[in-house]
GROMACS .gro file of C-alpha atoms in nm:
model
  398
    1MET     CA    1 -28.082   4.447   1.234
    2LYS     CA    2 -28.143   4.297   0.889
    3LYS     CA    3 -28.028   4.632   0.730
    4LEU     CA    4 -27.703   4.611   0.930
    5ALA     CA    5 -27.651   4.247   0.831
    6VAL     CA    6 -27.714   4.335   0.463
    7ALA     CA    7 -27.474   4.643   0.493
    8ALA     CA    8 -27.212   4.418   0.652
    9PHE     CA    9 -27.241   4.170   0.385
   10LEU     CA   10 -27.209   4.424   0.102
   11ALA     CA   11 -26.899   4.577   0.278
   12ALA     CA   12 -26.739   4.236   0.316
   13THR     CA   13 -26.810   4.166  -0.059
   14VAL     CA   14 -26.660   4.494  -0.169
   15THR     CA   15 -26.359   4.444   0.047
   16LEU     CA   16 -26.314   4.089  -0.077
   17GLY     CA   17 -26.346   4.214  -0.426
   18PHE     CA   18 -26.077   4.471  -0.374
   19SER     CA   19 -25.849   4.218  -0.190
   20ASN     CA   20 -25.885   3.975  -0.485
   21ALA     CA   21 -25.794   4.261  -0.727
   22TYR     CA   22 -25.490   4.352  -0.525
   23ALA     CA   23 -25.388   3.991  -0.499
   24ALA     CA   24 -25.421   3.941  -0.871
   25GLU     CA   25 -25.221   4.254  -0.940
   26ALA     CA   26 -24.950   4.147  -0.688
   27GLU     CA   27 -24.943   3.808  -0.850
   28SER     CA   28 -24.901   3.968  -1.192
   29LEU     CA   29 -24.610   4.181  -1.064
   30LEU     CA   30 -24.436   3.885  -0.903
   31GLU     CA   31 -24.467   3.664  -1.206
   32GLY     CA   32 -24.132   3.645  -1.378
   33LEU     CA   33 -23.958   3.811  -1.082
   34SER     CA   34 -23.645   3.658  -0.938
   35ILE     CA   35 -23.408   3.783  -0.666
   36ASN     CA   36 -23.070   3.637  -0.618
   37GLY     CA   37 -22.799   3.747  -0.373
   38GLY     CA   38 -22.453   3.667  -0.266
   39ILE     CA   39 -22.226   3.745   0.040
   40THR     CA   40 -21.859   3.707  -0.005
   41LEU     CA   41 -21.629   3.708   0.300
   42ILE     CA   42 -21.255   3.700   0.237
   43LEU     CA   43 -20.955   3.679   0.471
   44GLN     CA   44 -20.610   3.726   0.317
   45SER     CA   45 -20.269   3.698   0.483
   46LEU     CA   46 -19.967   3.854   0.293
   47GLN     CA   47 -19.621   3.708   0.344
   48LYS     CA   48 -19.503   4.071   0.340
   49SER     CA   49 -19.654   4.392   0.229
   50ASN     CA   50 -19.464   4.601  -0.025
   51VAL     CA   51 -19.664   4.914   0.066
   52SER     CA   52 -19.493   5.141   0.329
   53THR     CA   53 -19.663   5.331   0.607
   54ALA     CA   54 -19.724   5.695   0.566
   55THR     CA   55 -19.531   5.782   0.887
   56ASP     CA   56 -19.226   5.571   0.936
   57GLY     CA   57 -19.179   5.432   0.578
   58LEU     CA   58 -19.145   5.081   0.709
   59PHE     CA   59 -19.306   4.783   0.537
   60TYR     CA   60 -19.579   4.593   0.724
   61GLU     CA   61 -19.489   4.242   0.830
   62THR     CA   62 -19.737   3.969   0.731
   63PRO     CA   63 -20.046   4.180   0.737
   64THR     CA   64 -20.387   4.004   0.745
   65ILE     CA   65 -20.672   4.187   0.571
   66GLY     CA   66 -21.049   4.112   0.576
   67SER     CA   67 -21.301   4.220   0.317
   68TYR     CA   68 -21.655   4.151   0.208
   69SER     CA   69 -21.890   4.226  -0.063
   70VAL     CA   70 -22.259   4.191  -0.107
   71ASP     CA   71 -22.441   4.148  -0.435
   72LEU     CA   72 -22.816   4.164  -0.491
   73GLU     CA   73 -22.960   4.093  -0.839
   74ILE     CA   74 -23.321   4.158  -0.925
   75GLU     CA   75 -23.458   4.038  -1.259
   76LYS     CA   76 -23.800   4.078  -1.406
   77LYS     CA   77 -23.891   3.875  -1.720
   78PHE     CA   78 -24.204   4.039  -1.859
   79ASP     CA   79 -24.222   3.760  -2.134
   80ASP     CA   80 -23.976   3.566  -2.342
   81ASN     CA   81 -23.847   3.869  -2.525
   82ASN     CA   82 -23.839   4.150  -2.258
   83THR     CA   83 -23.624   4.157  -1.943
   84ALA     CA   84 -23.525   4.426  -1.690
   85PHE     CA   85 -23.233   4.376  -1.458
   86LEU     CA   86 -23.096   4.556  -1.154
   87HIS     CA   87 -22.764   4.487  -0.968
   88LEU     CA   88 -22.686   4.644  -0.633
   89GLU     CA   89 -22.351   4.599  -0.459
   90THR     CA   90 -22.159   4.706  -0.161
   91GLY     CA   91 -21.859   4.608   0.050
   92THR     CA   92 -21.549   4.721   0.223
   93GLY     CA   93 -21.181   4.611   0.273
   94ASP     CA   94 -20.915   4.557   0.020
   95ALA     CA   95 -20.591   4.363   0.040
   96ASN     CA   96 -20.472   4.541  -0.277
   97SER     CA   97 -20.410   4.844  -0.065
   98ARG     CA   98 -20.138   4.665   0.118
   99PHE     CA   99 -19.988   4.489  -0.190
  100THR     CA  100 -19.902   4.669  -0.507
  101ALA     CA  101 -19.857   4.476  -0.830
  102PHE     CA  102 -19.930   4.497  -1.199
  103SER     CA  103 -20.223   4.260  -1.136
  104GLY     CA  104 -20.426   4.259  -0.810
  105ILE     CA  105 -20.470   3.982  -0.557
  106ASN     CA  106 -20.832   4.031  -0.480
  107ARG     CA  107 -21.068   4.092  -0.771
  108ASP     CA  108 -21.370   4.083  -0.539
  109ALA     CA  109 -21.259   4.378  -0.331
  110ASP     CA  110 -21.537   4.642  -0.326
  111ASP     CA  111 -21.379   4.907  -0.102
  112SER     CA  112 -21.687   5.140  -0.115
  113GLY     CA  113 -21.709   5.211   0.252
  114ASN     CA  114 -22.031   5.012   0.281
  115GLN     CA  115 -22.202   5.249   0.044
  116VAL     CA  116 -22.468   5.078  -0.181
  117SER     CA  117 -22.427   5.144  -0.552
  118VAL     CA  118 -22.621   5.047  -0.864
  119THR     CA  119 -22.367   4.863  -1.073
  120GLU     CA  120 -22.605   4.749  -1.340
  121ALA     CA  121 -22.955   4.861  -1.448
  122TRP     CA  122 -23.065   4.767  -1.804
  123PHE     CA  123 -23.345   4.648  -2.019
  124GLU     CA  124 -23.301   4.375  -2.284
  125HIS     CA  125 -23.536   4.312  -2.585
  126LYS     CA  126 -23.505   4.003  -2.800
  127PHE     CA  127 -23.621   4.054  -3.153
  128ASN     CA  128 -23.609   3.669  -3.214
  129ASP     CA  129 -23.457   3.366  -3.065
  130ALA     CA  130 -23.100   3.471  -3.183
  131PHE     CA  131 -23.087   3.852  -3.177
  132GLY     CA  132 -23.130   4.089  -2.897
  133MET     CA  133 -23.033   4.437  -2.771
  134THR     CA  134 -22.962   4.583  -2.430
  135PHE     CA  135 -22.954   4.937  -2.313
  136GLY     CA  136 -22.886   5.099  -1.973
  137VAL     CA  137 -22.596   5.074  -1.723
  138ILE     CA  138 -22.402   4.775  -1.848
  139ASP     CA  139 -22.106   4.570  -1.728
  140PRO     CA  140 -21.856   4.572  -2.019
  141THR     CA  141 -21.716   4.228  -1.909
  142SER     CA  142 -22.044   4.062  -1.958
  143SER     CA  143 -21.988   4.048  -2.335
  144LEU     CA  144 -21.607   4.053  -2.354
  145ASP     CA  145 -21.328   3.820  -2.239
  146ASP     CA  146 -21.567   3.568  -2.074
  147ASN     CA  147 -21.441   3.230  -1.960
  148ALA     CA  148 -21.613   2.921  -1.817
  149TYR     CA  149 -21.325   2.844  -1.572
  150ALA     CA  150 -21.179   3.184  -1.509
  151ASN     CA  151 -21.430   3.464  -1.480
  152ASP     CA  152 -21.587   3.460  -1.134
  153GLU     CA  153 -21.397   3.584  -0.840
  154THR     CA  154 -21.663   3.473  -0.590
  155SER     CA  155 -21.634   3.100  -0.680
  156GLN     CA  156 -21.311   3.062  -0.897
  157PHE     CA  157 -20.980   3.249  -0.891
  158LEU     CA  158 -20.933   3.552  -0.675
  159GLY     CA  159 -20.635   3.715  -0.872
  160ASP     CA  160 -20.732   3.988  -1.125
  161ILE     CA  161 -20.530   3.825  -1.402
  162PHE     CA  162 -20.750   3.513  -1.383
  163ARG     CA  163 -21.086   3.704  -1.401
  164ASN     CA  164 -21.024   3.926  -1.706
  165ALA     CA  165 -20.720   4.041  -1.899
  166PRO     CA  166 -20.597   4.342  -1.695
  167VAL     CA  167 -20.466   4.522  -2.005
  168ILE     CA  168 -20.816   4.578  -2.137
  169SER     CA  169 -20.927   4.924  -2.056
  170PHE     CA  170 -21.273   4.833  -1.943
  171GLY     CA  171 -21.329   5.124  -1.707
  172ASP     CA  172 -21.628   5.111  -1.471
  173ASN     CA  173 -21.984   4.994  -1.564
  174ALA     CA  174 -22.144   5.261  -1.766
  175ILE     CA  175 -22.442   5.375  -1.968
  176GLY     CA  176 -22.443   5.208  -2.306
  177LEU     CA  177 -22.588   4.987  -2.573
  178LYS     CA  178 -22.519   4.617  -2.643
  179ALA     CA  179 -22.625   4.391  -2.927
  180VAL     CA  180 -22.593   4.009  -2.916
  181TYR     CA  181 -22.653   3.739  -3.173
  182GLU     CA  182 -22.644   3.382  -3.034
  183THR     CA  183 -22.678   3.043  -3.200
  184ASP     CA  184 -22.574   2.683  -3.115
  185PHE     CA  185 -22.248   2.734  -3.320
  186ILE     CA  186 -22.152   3.090  -3.290
  187ASP     CA  187 -22.213   3.408  -3.073
  188VAL     CA  188 -22.148   3.763  -3.173
  189ALA     CA  189 -22.156   4.059  -2.934
  190ALA     CA  190 -22.090   4.435  -2.979
  191GLN     CA  191 -22.111   4.717  -2.729
  192TYR     CA  192 -22.062   5.086  -2.685
  193LEU     CA  193 -22.032   5.229  -2.333
  194ASN     CA  194 -21.980   5.588  -2.209
  195VAL     CA  195 -21.687   5.514  -1.972
  196GLU     CA  196 -21.518   5.785  -1.785
  197ASN     CA  197 -21.180   5.904  -1.900
  198THR     CA  198 -20.914   5.702  -1.705
  199VAL     CA  199 -20.623   5.922  -1.788
  200GLU     CA  200 -20.566   6.288  -1.709
  201ILE     CA  201 -20.416   6.447  -2.029
  202PRO     CA  202 -20.187   6.725  -1.945
  203GLY     CA  203 -20.327   7.064  -2.027
  204GLU     CA  204 -20.684   6.919  -2.109
  205GLU     CA  205 -21.002   6.945  -1.908
  206VAL     CA  206 -21.149   6.608  -1.844
  207ASN     CA  207 -21.509   6.598  -1.971
  208ASN     CA  208 -21.696   6.275  -1.879
  209ASP     CA  209 -22.046   6.419  -1.941
  210ASP     CA  210 -22.045   6.393  -2.311
  211ILE     CA  211 -22.144   6.039  -2.412
  212THR     CA  212 -21.980   6.073  -2.746
  213ARG     CA  213 -21.629   6.103  -2.595
  214HIS     CA  214 -21.412   5.844  -2.426
  215GLY     CA  215 -21.648   5.571  -2.531
  216PHE     CA  216 -21.546   5.205  -2.484
  217VAL     CA  217 -21.632   4.999  -2.787
  218SER     CA  218 -21.584   4.624  -2.831
  219ALA     CA  219 -21.680   4.332  -3.061
  220GLU     CA  220 -21.637   3.959  -2.982
  221VAL     CA  221 -21.709   3.643  -3.174
  222ASN     CA  222 -21.744   3.315  -2.992
  223PHE     CA  223 -21.694   3.000  -3.193
  224LYS     CA  224 -21.851   2.681  -3.048
  225PRO     CA  225 -21.716   2.408  -3.286
  226GLY     CA  226 -21.796   2.113  -3.074
  227PHE     CA  227 -21.454   1.942  -3.103
  228ILE     CA  228 -21.548   1.687  -2.835
  229GLU     CA  229 -21.894   1.544  -2.843
  230ASP     CA  230 -22.130   1.653  -2.565
  231MET     CA  231 -21.846   1.868  -2.417
  232GLU     CA  232 -21.873   2.244  -2.398
  233GLY     CA  233 -21.604   2.452  -2.574
  234ASN     CA  234 -21.574   2.823  -2.643
  235TYR     CA  235 -21.319   2.989  -2.862
  236ARG     CA  236 -21.350   3.362  -2.836
  237VAL     CA  237 -21.169   3.630  -3.034
  238TYR     CA  238 -21.221   4.010  -2.964
  239VAL     CA  239 -21.116   4.362  -3.040
  240TRP     CA  240 -21.173   4.675  -2.830
  241GLY     CA  241 -21.103   5.044  -2.831
  242LEU     CA  242 -21.113   5.333  -2.581
  243LEU     CA  243 -21.184   5.641  -2.792
  244ASP     CA  244 -20.975   5.945  -2.704
  245GLY     CA  245 -20.906   5.784  -2.366
  246GLY     CA  246 -20.542   5.711  -2.410
  247MET     CA  247 -20.219   5.895  -2.384
  248LYS     CA  248 -19.902   5.847  -2.581
  249TRP     CA  249 -19.587   5.742  -2.378
  250GLU     CA  250 -19.355   5.969  -2.573
  251ASP     CA  251 -19.523   6.311  -2.581
  252GLY     CA  252 -19.842   6.282  -2.369
  253GLU     CA  253 -20.058   6.338  -2.678
  254LYS     CA  254 -20.425   6.226  -2.652
  255THR     CA  255 -20.495   5.919  -2.866
  256THR     CA  256 -20.722   5.619  -2.887
  257ASP     CA  257 -20.615   5.310  -2.711
  258TYR     CA  258 -20.707   4.971  -2.857
  259GLY     CA  259 -20.627   4.596  -2.841
  260PHE     CA  260 -20.734   4.241  -2.918
  261GLY     CA  261 -20.739   3.904  -2.752
  262VAL     CA  262 -20.856   3.545  -2.725
  263SER     CA  263 -21.025   3.358  -2.444
  264ILE     CA  264 -21.065   2.981  -2.472
  265ASP     CA  265 -21.227   2.724  -2.244
  266GLN     CA  266 -21.261   2.360  -2.334
  267GLN     CA  267 -21.448   2.082  -2.134
  268LEU     CA  268 -21.240   1.760  -2.171
  269SER     CA  269 -21.454   1.533  -1.954
  270ASP     CA  270 -21.746   1.541  -1.711
  271ILE     CA  271 -21.508   1.646  -1.435
  272PHE     CA  272 -21.221   1.825  -1.608
  273GLY     CA  273 -21.174   2.137  -1.823
  274VAL     CA  274 -20.897   2.372  -1.938
  275PHE     CA  275 -20.865   2.737  -2.029
  276ALA     CA  276 -20.628   2.982  -2.198
  277ARG     CA  277 -20.631   3.362  -2.234
  278TYR     CA  278 -20.415   3.609  -2.423
  279SER     CA  279 -20.454   3.989  -2.458
  280TRP     CA  280 -20.253   4.267  -2.627
  281LYS     CA  281 -20.295   4.640  -2.636
  282ARG     CA  282 -20.099   4.904  -2.825
  283ASP     CA  283 -19.762   4.949  -2.667
  284ASP     CA  284 -19.716   5.322  -2.737
  285ALA     CA  285 -20.012   5.444  -2.525
  286VAL     CA  286 -20.154   5.406  -2.172
  287SER     CA  287 -20.513   5.425  -2.053
  288SER     CA  288 -20.514   5.301  -1.695
  289ALA     CA  289 -20.324   5.399  -1.378
  290ILE     CA  290 -20.182   5.191  -1.091
  291SER     CA  291 -20.055   5.301  -0.757
  292THR     CA  292 -19.689   5.214  -0.717
  293LEU     CA  293 -19.444   5.209  -0.433
  294ASP     CA  294 -19.341   5.569  -0.456
  295GLY     CA  295 -19.624   5.747  -0.633
  296ASP     CA  296 -19.854   5.715  -0.935
  297TYR     CA  297 -19.715   5.541  -1.244
  298GLU     CA  298 -19.919   5.456  -1.557
  299SER     CA  299 -19.961   5.091  -1.603
  300PRO     CA  300 -19.660   4.982  -1.830
  301CYS     CA  301 -19.809   4.642  -1.929
  302ASN     CA  302 -19.943   4.585  -2.279
  303GLN     CA  303 -19.966   4.204  -2.292
  304THR     CA  304 -20.094   3.934  -2.059
  305TRP     CA  305 -20.158   3.569  -2.091
  306SER     CA  306 -20.274   3.287  -1.860
  307ILE     CA  307 -20.354   2.904  -1.868
  308GLY     CA  308 -20.527   2.687  -1.626
  309ALA     CA  309 -20.746   2.396  -1.537
  310GLN     CA  310 -21.042   2.306  -1.319
  311ALA     CA  311 -21.148   1.966  -1.190
  312LYS     CA  312 -21.451   1.840  -0.999
  313ILE     CA  313 -21.355   1.598  -0.720
  314LYS     CA  314 -21.522   1.415  -0.430
  315ALA     CA  315 -21.325   1.476  -0.117
  316LEU     CA  316 -21.459   1.689   0.163
  317GLY     CA  317 -21.789   1.712  -0.032
  318ASP     CA  318 -21.953   1.550  -0.327
  319GLU     CA  319 -21.917   1.854  -0.565
  320ASP     CA  320 -21.589   2.005  -0.464
  321ILE     CA  321 -21.374   2.194  -0.724
  322ILE     CA  322 -21.001   2.253  -0.754
  323GLY     CA  323 -20.839   2.503  -0.987
  324LEU     CA  324 -20.488   2.584  -1.091
  325ALA     CA  325 -20.367   2.871  -1.309
  326PHE     CA  326 -20.052   3.056  -1.414
  327GLY     CA  327 -20.009   3.375  -1.603
  328GLN     CA  328 -19.783   3.669  -1.675
  329MET     CA  329 -19.810   4.054  -1.707
  330MET     CA  330 -19.563   4.179  -1.964
  331VAL     CA  331 -19.431   4.546  -2.006
  332SER     CA  332 -19.414   4.714  -2.343
  333ASP     CA  333 -19.091   4.823  -2.495
  334LYS     CA  334 -19.224   5.178  -2.524
  335ALA     CA  335 -19.284   5.184  -2.144
  336LYS     CA  336 -18.934   5.051  -2.068
  337ASP     CA  337 -18.786   5.330  -2.276
  338ALA     CA  338 -19.015   5.594  -2.111
  339TYR     CA  339 -18.918   5.493  -1.762
  340GLY     CA  340 -18.562   5.389  -1.842
  341LEU     CA  341 -18.612   5.066  -1.645
  342ASP     CA  342 -18.570   4.706  -1.739
  343PHE     CA  343 -18.906   4.559  -1.632
  344LYS     CA  344 -18.938   4.180  -1.613
  345ALA     CA  345 -19.261   3.990  -1.664
  346GLU     CA  346 -19.463   3.970  -1.342
  347ASP     CA  347 -19.562   3.602  -1.272
  348HIS     CA  348 -19.876   3.494  -1.102
  349LEU     CA  349 -19.965   3.137  -0.983
  350GLU     CA  350 -20.280   3.047  -0.805
  351VAL     CA  351 -20.435   2.729  -0.674
  352TYR     CA  352 -20.776   2.697  -0.501
  353TYR     CA  353 -20.991   2.431  -0.345
  354SER     CA  354 -21.364   2.501  -0.321
  355TRP     CA  355 -21.550   2.297  -0.060
  356ASN     CA  356 -21.919   2.314  -0.150
  357ILE     CA  357 -22.076   2.247   0.186
  358SER     CA  358 -22.425   2.295   0.059
  359ASP     CA  359 -22.622   2.457  -0.227
  360TYR     CA  360 -22.591   2.784  -0.030
  361LEU     CA  361 -22.237   2.778   0.124
  362ALA     CA  362 -21.895   2.725  -0.009
  363VAL     CA  363 -21.560   2.768   0.161
  364THR     CA  364 -21.251   2.817  -0.058
  365PRO     CA  365 -20.885   2.821   0.064
  366SER     CA  366 -20.635   2.951  -0.195
  367ILE     CA  367 -20.276   3.032  -0.227
  368GLN     CA  368 -20.124   3.285  -0.470
  369TYR     CA  369 -19.767   3.328  -0.557
  370VAL     CA  370 -19.640   3.653  -0.726
  371ASN     CA  371 -19.291   3.675  -0.865
  372ASN     CA  372 -19.109   3.977  -1.013
  373ILE     CA  373 -19.346   4.209  -0.831
  374CYS     CA  374 -19.399   4.523  -1.042
  375GLY     CA  375 -19.165   4.386  -1.299
  376GLY     CA  376 -18.891   4.353  -1.040
  377MET     CA  377 -18.912   4.715  -0.926
  378SER     CA  378 -19.048   4.608  -0.586
  379GLU     CA  379 -18.715   4.461  -0.496
  380GLU     CA  380 -18.519   4.766  -0.604
  381GLN     CA  381 -18.719   4.985  -0.374
  382GLY     CA  382 -18.656   4.772  -0.066
  383ALA     CA  383 -18.945   4.530  -0.076
  384ASP     CA  384 -18.937   4.157  -0.167
  385ASN     CA  385 -18.932   4.049  -0.527
  386SER     CA  386 -19.185   3.768  -0.462
  387ALA     CA  387 -19.455   3.682  -0.215
  388PHE     CA  388 -19.713   3.424  -0.112
  389VAL     CA  389 -20.071   3.531  -0.034
  390GLY     CA  390 -20.295   3.291   0.149
  391SER     CA  391 -20.673   3.343   0.126
  392ILE     CA  392 -20.991   3.193   0.270
  393ARG     CA  393 -21.311   3.285   0.100
  394MET     CA  394 -21.665   3.216   0.223
  395GLN     CA  395 -21.943   3.246  -0.037
  396ILE     CA  396 -22.302   3.245   0.070
  397GLY     CA  397 -22.560   3.236  -0.207
  398PHE     CA  398 -22.935   3.280  -0.182
   0.00000   0.00000   0.00000
């Protein structure tokens, strides 16, 4: 009996030792690990669709479209200088499929048919407090054309034009390398990504496997001058290029597309801030496609600008936010000549009210107004020249 008791004691001791070892290893793995997620539910009602049915050619009357997206972010900080990051995303539904314009009305739409995709997967190493490098699958917008008041479609404006400048040929998230230098007064970021070729050049085979071709390269400098004491202000200037990813309007010859822009946000008080954005790309080349009313055109826009403001108010909740913005998409003279059409500037106006019910739930009604849709070509093809879009967004964060 004593032998059995001793054996049982030894077995328990060994098991406890293994358990403590596993517990210590698990604790080490969980240290520095954070998981964040978001669920975005959107319901949009269009005053009138400008996309006809495939069967009868009639335009839908006041269609209402639902969409959702789910984001899951997993971050592991090994120490102060080394971080790994993984971003998973899925969703379905897209109001843009029922409303064609130079700039979309639902930037959050992830019409992937509920398929889960890895949108970011990178490792960052900081060499010191200021300089760091990142490699892996990178979001090109993370270091280009950022804005404190107009850069998040899950909590701010829904329209594409108020998230990033639509004339920048970002492409999809892609494998690449990014370098960032950050101080209290200035930030500098540069990146190279192997984006897929967004234009099919006539007579040429599209090769997206060679990481040295069709690269997206950009550099941005963010000045933080502190014009107003204790108020955040960012004054960004940037340049970008899409290597061998463009096509000339005149003869279809392959070329490099490029552009520049500015993105400014300035906090004016504890509750109020303003923003402005302008972007230009070369006017004799195209590098992105849009689906139009009667087929596929190449996007004729080469300039865009927007201005807006955001205010914190106490109304339905203690930390509600209201936002207002206006912007335009402008068509290049070269595109007008190529199509033989007198495109007008497409106007976008959006206002939203974000009711922050709790730390985990916000409900945001918004109204968008689009005028001179597709530069006025929507009206010429039998659809309305302007339209209102009403939206309700529910954002769940955890």
